[in-house]
Amino acid sequence: MLEIGIKGHQETIVGENNVATNVGSGKVKVFSTPMMIALMEKAACLSIEPFLEEGQSSVGTHVDVSHLSATPAGMKVWADSEVVAIDRRKITFSVKAYDERGLIGEGTHDRFIINIDKFQTSAQNK
């Protein structure tokens, strides 16, 4: 059952594939803000998947985060999420990201529960 308090966790190592210079978000080789947000979204998304009905998934609709500290290549980073509010199909998460030295980002993230087939059909018919 989907409920407040469900937690998620995802981690990765900062490498060439997720630094700012290689994702178009800057000219420095540090963990990029877009990839930090993607890690936060992944933690949130995967945390609620076991609680959804067959044929359902969730899509991200809003992200409000601050990137607080740079992380160099080679360092481990991770994101934690927690469901803090449920309003019908809208799920709100508290999200935080860390590296081996501490907190690097935090904020909130909203996802909506969708029917995969209906959503995909609607998107294809745009």
Backbone as a chain_set.jsonl record, in Angstrom:
{"seq": "MLEIGIKGHQETIVGENNVATNVGSGKVKVFSTPMMIALMEKAACLSIEPFLEEGQSSVGTHVDVSHLSATPAGMKVWADSEVVAIDRRKITFSVKAYDERGLIGEGTHDRFIINIDKFQTSAQNK", "coords": {"N": [[0.832, -1.174, 0.0], [0.604, 2.153, -0.915], [2.097, 4.7, 0.924], [2.762, 7.43, 3.235], [6.125, 7.942, 4.158], [7.497, 5.939, 2.794], [10.639, 4.975, 1.602], [13.446, 5.637, -0.55], [16.522, 4.788, -2.26], [19.407, 5.442, -4.112], [22.523, 5.044, -5.786], [25.683, 6.13, -7.208], [28.809, 6.428, -8.972], [30.718, 9.309, -9.517], [31.555, 10.057, -12.746], [32.871, 10.28, -16.12], [30.491, 10.222, -17.596], [28.576, 11.66, -16.168], [29.378, 14.198, -15.45], [29.426, 17.818, -15.449], [30.636, 18.957, -17.761], [30.157, 17.072, -19.72], [27.432, 16.738, -19.968], [26.342, 19.016, -20.794], [25.924, 21.123, -18.989], [27.73, 22.905, -17.949], [31.197, 23.987, -17.521], [32.948, 22.558, -16.0], [34.47, 19.701, -14.471], [32.662, 18.237, -12.577], [30.138, 16.579, -10.594], [27.139, 16.859, -12.22], [24.346, 19.125, -11.998], [21.916, 18.359, -13.412], [22.28, 15.544, -13.437], [22.376, 14.941, -10.742], [19.758, 15.555, -10.053], [18.472, 13.641, -11.642], [19.308, 11.303, -10.341], [18.044, 11.639, -7.88], [15.363, 11.572, -8.755], [15.268, 8.955, -9.715], [15.62, 7.478, -7.339], [13.244, 8.164, -6.018], [11.234, 7.328, -7.882], [11.701, 4.509, -8.185], [11.257, 3.706, -5.581], [8.507, 3.654, -5.105], [7.464, 1.952, -6.99], [6.981, -0.867, -6.319], [4.55, -0.671, -5.031], [2.584, 0.044, -6.758], [-0.165, -0.631, -8.998], [-0.467, -3.281, -11.442], [0.456, -2.324, -14.688], [0.677, 0.315, -14.11], [2.728, 3.223, -13.558], [4.964, 5.874, -12.639], [5.362, 9.377, -13.259], [7.657, 12.049, -13.342], [6.868, 15.361, -12.35], [7.486, 17.767, -11.165], [10.273, 19.452, -9.843], [12.069, 20.784, -7.213], [14.885, 21.758, -6.19], [18.003, 22.382, -4.505], [21.377, 22.633, -5.418], [24.001, 22.131, -3.503], [26.749, 21.69, -3.103], [29.815, 20.994, -4.762], [30.923, 17.983, -6.384], [33.687, 16.004, -7.047], [34.963, 14.052, -9.871], [35.138, 10.513, -9.52], [34.267, 10.22, -6.918], [31.871, 8.705, -4.717], [28.355, 9.111, -4.937], [25.049, 9.54, -3.608], [21.459, 9.298, -3.526], [18.65, 9.938, -1.524], [15.218, 9.345, -0.96], [11.964, 10.224, 0.287], [8.58, 9.581, 0.78], [6.43, 12.191, 1.416], [3.945, 13.303, 1.167], [0.683, 12.507, -0.054], [-1.64, 12.963, -2.52], [-4.249, 11.906, -3.892], [-3.396, 10.919, -6.986], [-1.014, 12.244, -6.991], [2.207, 12.279, -5.772], [4.365, 13.404, -3.311], [7.751, 13.932, -2.626], [10.426, 14.181, -0.29], [13.702, 14.929, -1.073], [17.153, 14.14, -0.999], [20.637, 14.532, -1.617], [23.89, 13.139, -1.404], [27.487, 13.156, -1.001], [30.656, 11.589, -0.379], [31.539, 13.354, 1.513], [29.386, 14.646, 2.608], [26.153, 16.335, 2.69], [24.95, 17.286, -0.487], [22.844, 18.197, -1.966], [19.341, 19.125, -1.885], [15.746, 19.01, -1.568], [12.426, 19.056, -2.965], [10.278, 16.774, -4.736], [7.836, 16.013, -7.112], [5.679, 13.428, -8.237], [3.429, 11.825, -10.509], [1.044, 9.256, -10.524], [0.469, 7.11, -13.176], [-1.395, 5.469, -15.833], [0.299, 3.322, -17.806], [-0.127, 2.524, -20.569], [-2.233, 4.263, -21.447], [-1.034, 6.749, -20.996], [1.231, 6.618, -22.674], [-0.01, 6.341, -25.182], [-1.393, 8.788, -25.333], [0.785, 10.576, -25.361], [2.022, 9.797, -27.764], [0.103, 10.605, -29.583], [0.295, 13.313, -29.767]], "CA": [[0.0, 0.0, 0.0], [1.346, 3.402, -1.012], [1.869, 5.479, 2.14], [3.796, 8.363, 3.666], [7.241, 7.293, 4.832], [8.238, 5.031, 1.911], [11.96, 5.54, 1.33], [14.211, 5.125, -1.679], [17.965, 5.046, -2.212], [20.157, 5.11, -5.321], [23.879, 5.579, -5.722], [26.531, 6.002, -8.383], [30.139, 7.039, -8.867], [30.862, 10.409, -10.461], [32.468, 9.71, -13.83], [32.765, 11.08, -17.341], [29.118, 10.246, -18.106], [27.656, 12.477, -15.384], [29.951, 15.49, -15.062], [28.813, 18.956, -16.136], [31.2, 19.168, -19.099], [29.67, 16.081, -20.683], [25.967, 16.729, -20.085], [25.938, 20.321, -21.29], [25.457, 22.033, -17.938], [28.82, 23.697, -17.395], [32.548, 23.782, -18.051], [33.787, 21.954, -14.971], [34.306, 18.254, -14.348], [32.069, 17.882, -11.29], [28.805, 15.985, -10.711], [26.251, 17.895, -12.753], [23.03, 19.295, -11.376], [20.92, 17.48, -14.027], [22.477, 14.146, -13.054], [21.968, 14.84, -9.347], [18.298, 15.499, -10.08], [18.096, 12.327, -12.185], [19.514, 10.312, -9.282], [16.951, 11.856, -6.919], [14.139, 11.064, -9.378], [15.347, 7.492, -9.758], [15.364, 6.986, -5.979], [11.809, 8.335, -5.758], [10.462, 6.483, -8.804], [11.83, 3.084, -7.868], [10.771, 3.42, -4.226], [7.061, 3.403, -5.071], [7.069, 0.957, -8.0], [6.382, -2.096, -5.769], [3.243, -0.389, -4.449], [1.653, 0.413, -7.822], [-0.882, -1.725, -9.643], [0.054, -3.697, -12.737], [0.101, -1.386, -15.741], [0.901, 1.679, -13.646], [4.062, 3.705, -13.23], [4.856, 7.271, -12.228], [6.151, 10.316, -14.043], [8.04, 13.246, -12.615], [6.179, 16.551, -12.839], [8.032, 18.982, -10.578], [11.478, 19.308, -9.031], [12.509, 22.027, -6.583], [16.056, 21.356, -5.407], [19.212, 23.202, -4.498], [22.638, 21.902, -5.496], [24.715, 22.866, -2.463], [28.188, 21.462, -3.027], [30.385, 20.289, -5.918], [31.512, 16.667, -6.138], [34.62, 15.686, -8.131], [34.957, 12.719, -10.471], [35.714, 9.454, -8.714], [33.629, 10.121, -5.613], [30.542, 8.102, -4.668], [27.227, 9.97, -4.584], [23.801, 8.808, -3.466], [20.253, 10.083, -3.296], [17.61, 9.333, -0.693], [13.902, 9.963, -1.117], [10.945, 9.795, 1.241], [7.242, 10.089, 0.496], [5.995, 13.081, 2.496], [2.536, 13.657, 0.978], [-0.05, 11.799, -1.101], [-2.896, 13.613, -2.855], [-4.77, 11.05, -4.961], [-2.333, 10.358, -7.821], [0.197, 13.054, -6.834], [3.069, 11.848, -4.66], [5.433, 14.375, -3.061], [8.915, 13.342, -1.96], [11.592, 14.926, 0.155], [14.863, 14.293, -1.697], [18.462, 14.64, -0.574], [21.78, 13.877, -2.249], [25.102, 13.185, -0.594], [28.708, 12.516, -1.448], [31.407, 11.032, 0.751], [31.834, 14.424, 2.473], [28.173, 15.159, 3.227], [24.997, 16.76, 1.899], [25.271, 18.085, -1.674], [21.628, 18.732, -2.568], [18.107, 18.78, -1.186], [14.549, 19.689, -2.03], [11.22, 18.238, -3.109], [10.025, 16.22, -6.065], [6.478, 15.482, -7.282], [5.434, 12.443, -9.284], [2.036, 11.441, -10.675], [0.811, 7.866, -10.919], [-0.173, 7.072, -14.493], [-1.583, 4.209, -16.539], [1.365, 3.361, -18.808], [-0.655, 2.469, -21.934], [-2.966, 5.508, -21.729], [-0.077, 7.843, -21.025], [2.036, 6.48, -23.877], [-0.887, 6.643, -26.318], [-1.624, 10.232, -25.325], [2.025, 11.224, -25.775], [2.251, 9.496, -29.185], [-0.898, 11.303, -30.379], [0.542, 14.757, -29.718]], "C": [[0.889, 1.253, 0.0], [1.032, 4.269, 0.207], [3.031, 6.418, 2.416], [4.873, 7.573, 4.418], [8.018, 6.313, 3.97], [9.54, 5.713, 1.508], [12.615, 4.865, 0.134], [15.667, 5.522, -1.552], [18.579, 4.592, -3.529], [21.538, 5.712, -5.195], [24.624, 5.346, -7.019], [27.899, 6.593, -8.051], [30.21, 8.157, -9.904], [31.94, 10.035, -11.473], [32.211, 10.59, -15.042], [31.329, 11.233, -17.836], [28.184, 11.168, -17.33], [28.267, 13.773, -14.841], [29.395, 16.592, -15.955], [29.341, 19.158, -17.554], [30.62, 18.228, -20.139], [28.156, 15.979, -20.776], [25.433, 18.102, -20.476], [25.477, 21.304, -20.226], [26.585, 22.835, -17.292], [30.164, 23.306, -17.981], [33.504, 23.208, -17.013], [33.466, 20.466, -14.848], [33.903, 17.885, -12.928], [30.69, 17.299, -11.567], [27.823, 17.074, -11.113], [24.923, 17.943, -12.005], [21.976, 18.42, -12.052], [21.058, 16.01, -13.616], [22.158, 13.929, -11.584], [20.444, 14.722, -9.274], [17.822, 14.153, -10.609], [18.249, 11.231, -11.135], [18.425, 10.419, -8.218], [15.642, 11.289, -7.477], [14.126, 9.54, -9.411], [15.063, 6.888, -8.388], [13.873, 7.051, -5.666], [10.975, 7.365, -6.592], [10.501, 5.02, -8.391], [11.285, 2.74, -6.486], [9.285, 3.086, -4.186], [6.593, 2.359, -6.066], [6.438, -0.308, -7.396], [4.962, -1.909, -5.236], [2.19, -0.003, -5.489], [1.004, -0.827, -8.416], [-0.208, -2.074, -10.972], [-0.438, -2.73, -13.804], [0.269, 0.071, -15.347], [2.395, 1.958, -13.491], [3.879, 5.133, -12.719], [5.736, 8.116, -13.128], [6.46, 11.531, -13.177], [7.364, 14.465, -13.217], [6.751, 17.843, -12.267], [9.255, 18.623, -9.728], [11.846, 20.69, -8.501], [13.663, 21.67, -5.655], [17.149, 22.404, -5.499], [20.419, 22.279, -4.564], [23.622, 22.686, -4.642], [26.228, 22.758, -2.489], [28.656, 20.636, -4.223], [31.023, 18.974, -5.489], [32.416, 16.304, -7.308], [34.429, 14.268, -8.675], [35.661, 11.737, -9.545], [35.043, 9.254, -7.366], [32.246, 9.471, -5.733], [29.523, 9.155, -4.267], [25.994, 9.091, -4.438], [22.659, 9.763, -3.2], [19.285, 9.265, -2.455], [16.317, 10.09, -0.926], [12.978, 9.429, -0.031], [9.617, 10.413, 0.841], [6.792, 10.92, 1.69], [4.538, 13.517, 2.355], [1.959, 12.845, -0.18], [-1.381, 12.518, -1.283], [-3.446, 12.93, -4.104], [-3.613, 10.466, -5.758], [-1.019, 11.136, -7.713], [0.947, 12.626, -5.573], [4.186, 12.885, -4.518], [6.512, 13.717, -2.209], [9.824, 14.443, -1.421], [12.78, 14.189, -0.448], [16.138, 14.963, -1.194], [19.532, 13.852, -1.304], [23.021, 14.127, -1.407], [26.297, 12.706, -1.401], [29.457, 12.057, -0.198], [31.756, 12.077, 1.819], [30.582, 15.004, 3.124], [27.099, 15.547, 2.229], [25.442, 17.624, 0.72], [24.027, 18.68, -2.329], [20.403, 18.301, -1.787], [16.943, 19.551, -1.776], [13.354, 18.761, -2.044], [11.043, 17.828, -4.562], [8.611, 15.649, -6.086], [6.444, 14.5, -8.433], [3.937, 12.172, -9.334], [1.969, 9.997, -11.102], [0.007, 7.883, -12.214], [-0.433, 5.631, -14.914], [-0.618, 4.259, -17.723], [0.803, 3.412, -20.224], [-1.373, 3.759, -22.313], [-2.006, 6.683, -21.872], [0.735, 7.804, -22.314], [1.233, 6.815, -25.12], [-1.112, 8.137, -26.438], [-0.382, 10.971, -25.812], [2.273, 11.014, -27.271], [1.292, 10.276, -30.081], [-0.742, 12.815, -30.357], [0.756, 15.318, -31.09]], "O": [[1.803, 1.383, 0.815], [-0.131, 4.546, 0.5], [4.135, 6.233, 1.905], [4.576, 6.669, 5.199], [9.102, 5.885, 4.366], [9.545, 6.882, 1.121], [12.376, 3.693, -0.155], [16.011, 6.464, -0.837], [18.304, 3.491, -4.005], [21.713, 6.761, -4.576], [24.258, 4.489, -7.822], [28.103, 7.178, -6.987], [29.802, 7.965, -11.049], [33.079, 9.739, -11.113], [31.422, 11.533, -14.982], [30.984, 12.254, -18.43], [27.079, 11.436, -17.802], [27.746, 14.369, -13.898], [28.95, 16.335, -17.074], [28.573, 19.494, -18.456], [30.596, 18.56, -21.325], [27.643, 15.207, -21.587], [24.223, 18.326, -20.489], [24.718, 22.226, -20.526], [26.41, 23.384, -16.204], [30.258, 22.413, -18.824], [34.721, 23.354, -17.131], [32.338, 20.035, -15.089], [34.683, 17.303, -12.174], [30.134, 17.499, -12.647], [27.693, 18.089, -10.429], [24.451, 16.944, -11.461], [21.194, 17.782, -11.348], [20.054, 15.313, -13.464], [21.712, 12.845, -11.207], [19.91, 13.898, -8.533], [16.868, 13.583, -10.08], [17.412, 10.332, -11.049], [17.94, 9.404, -7.717], [14.901, 10.611, -6.765], [13.095, 8.914, -9.164], [14.343, 5.894, -8.286], [13.306, 6.107, -5.116], [10.111, 6.666, -6.062], [9.462, 4.373, -8.262], [10.892, 1.599, -6.246], [8.846, 2.32, -3.328], [5.445, 1.918, -6.002], [5.433, -0.782, -7.926], [4.251, -2.889, -5.013], [1.036, 0.249, -5.141], [1.551, -1.928, -8.347], [0.522, -1.266, -11.546], [-1.612, -2.361, -13.821], [0.031, 0.966, -16.158], [3.204, 1.046, -13.316], [2.763, 5.547, -12.405], [6.723, 7.638, -13.687], [5.63, 11.978, -12.386], [7.287, 14.601, -14.438], [6.522, 18.914, -12.829], [9.262, 17.63, -9.001], [11.923, 21.652, -9.265], [13.458, 21.325, -4.491], [17.207, 23.197, -6.438], [20.483, 21.271, -3.859], [24.033, 23.785, -5.015], [26.922, 23.626, -1.962], [27.979, 19.698, -4.645], [31.582, 18.856, -4.398], [31.961, 16.297, -8.452], [33.822, 13.411, -8.033], [36.641, 12.073, -8.879], [35.234, 8.215, -6.734], [31.544, 9.665, -6.725], [29.771, 9.98, -3.388], [25.896, 8.033, -5.059], [22.852, 10.88, -2.718], [19.125, 8.06, -2.653], [16.312, 11.313, -1.07], [13.178, 8.336, 0.499], [9.531, 11.616, 0.593], [6.767, 10.44, 2.823], [3.953, 14.041, 3.303], [2.651, 12.539, -1.151], [-2.154, 12.668, -0.336], [-3.143, 13.329, -5.228], [-2.909, 9.593, -5.252], [-0.012, 10.722, -8.288], [0.398, 12.614, -4.471], [4.869, 13.204, -5.491], [6.23, 13.045, -1.217], [9.965, 15.502, -2.031], [12.864, 12.965, -0.35], [16.192, 16.177, -0.992], [19.37, 12.663, -1.578], [23.177, 15.179, -0.787], [26.15, 11.948, -2.36], [28.93, 12.137, 0.912], [32.218, 11.724, 2.904], [30.685, 15.769, 4.083], [27.133, 15.137, 1.068], [26.209, 18.572, 0.891], [24.142, 19.578, -3.164], [20.402, 17.268, -1.118], [17.118, 20.599, -2.399], [13.265, 17.816, -1.26], [11.579, 18.449, -5.479], [8.228, 14.894, -5.193], [7.085, 14.701, -9.465], [3.251, 12.278, -8.317], [2.748, 9.556, -11.948], [-1.001, 8.58, -12.329], [0.207, 4.699, -14.428], [-0.718, 5.157, -18.558], [1.216, 4.263, -21.012], [-1.141, 4.294, -23.398], [-2.156, 7.512, -22.77], [0.91, 8.829, -22.972], [1.731, 7.497, -26.016], [-1.029, 8.691, -27.534], [-0.498, 11.907, -26.603], [2.685, 11.942, -27.968], [1.632, 10.578, -31.225], [-1.593, 13.524, -30.893], [0.977, 16.52, -31.237]]}, "num_chains": 1, "name": "protein.A"}
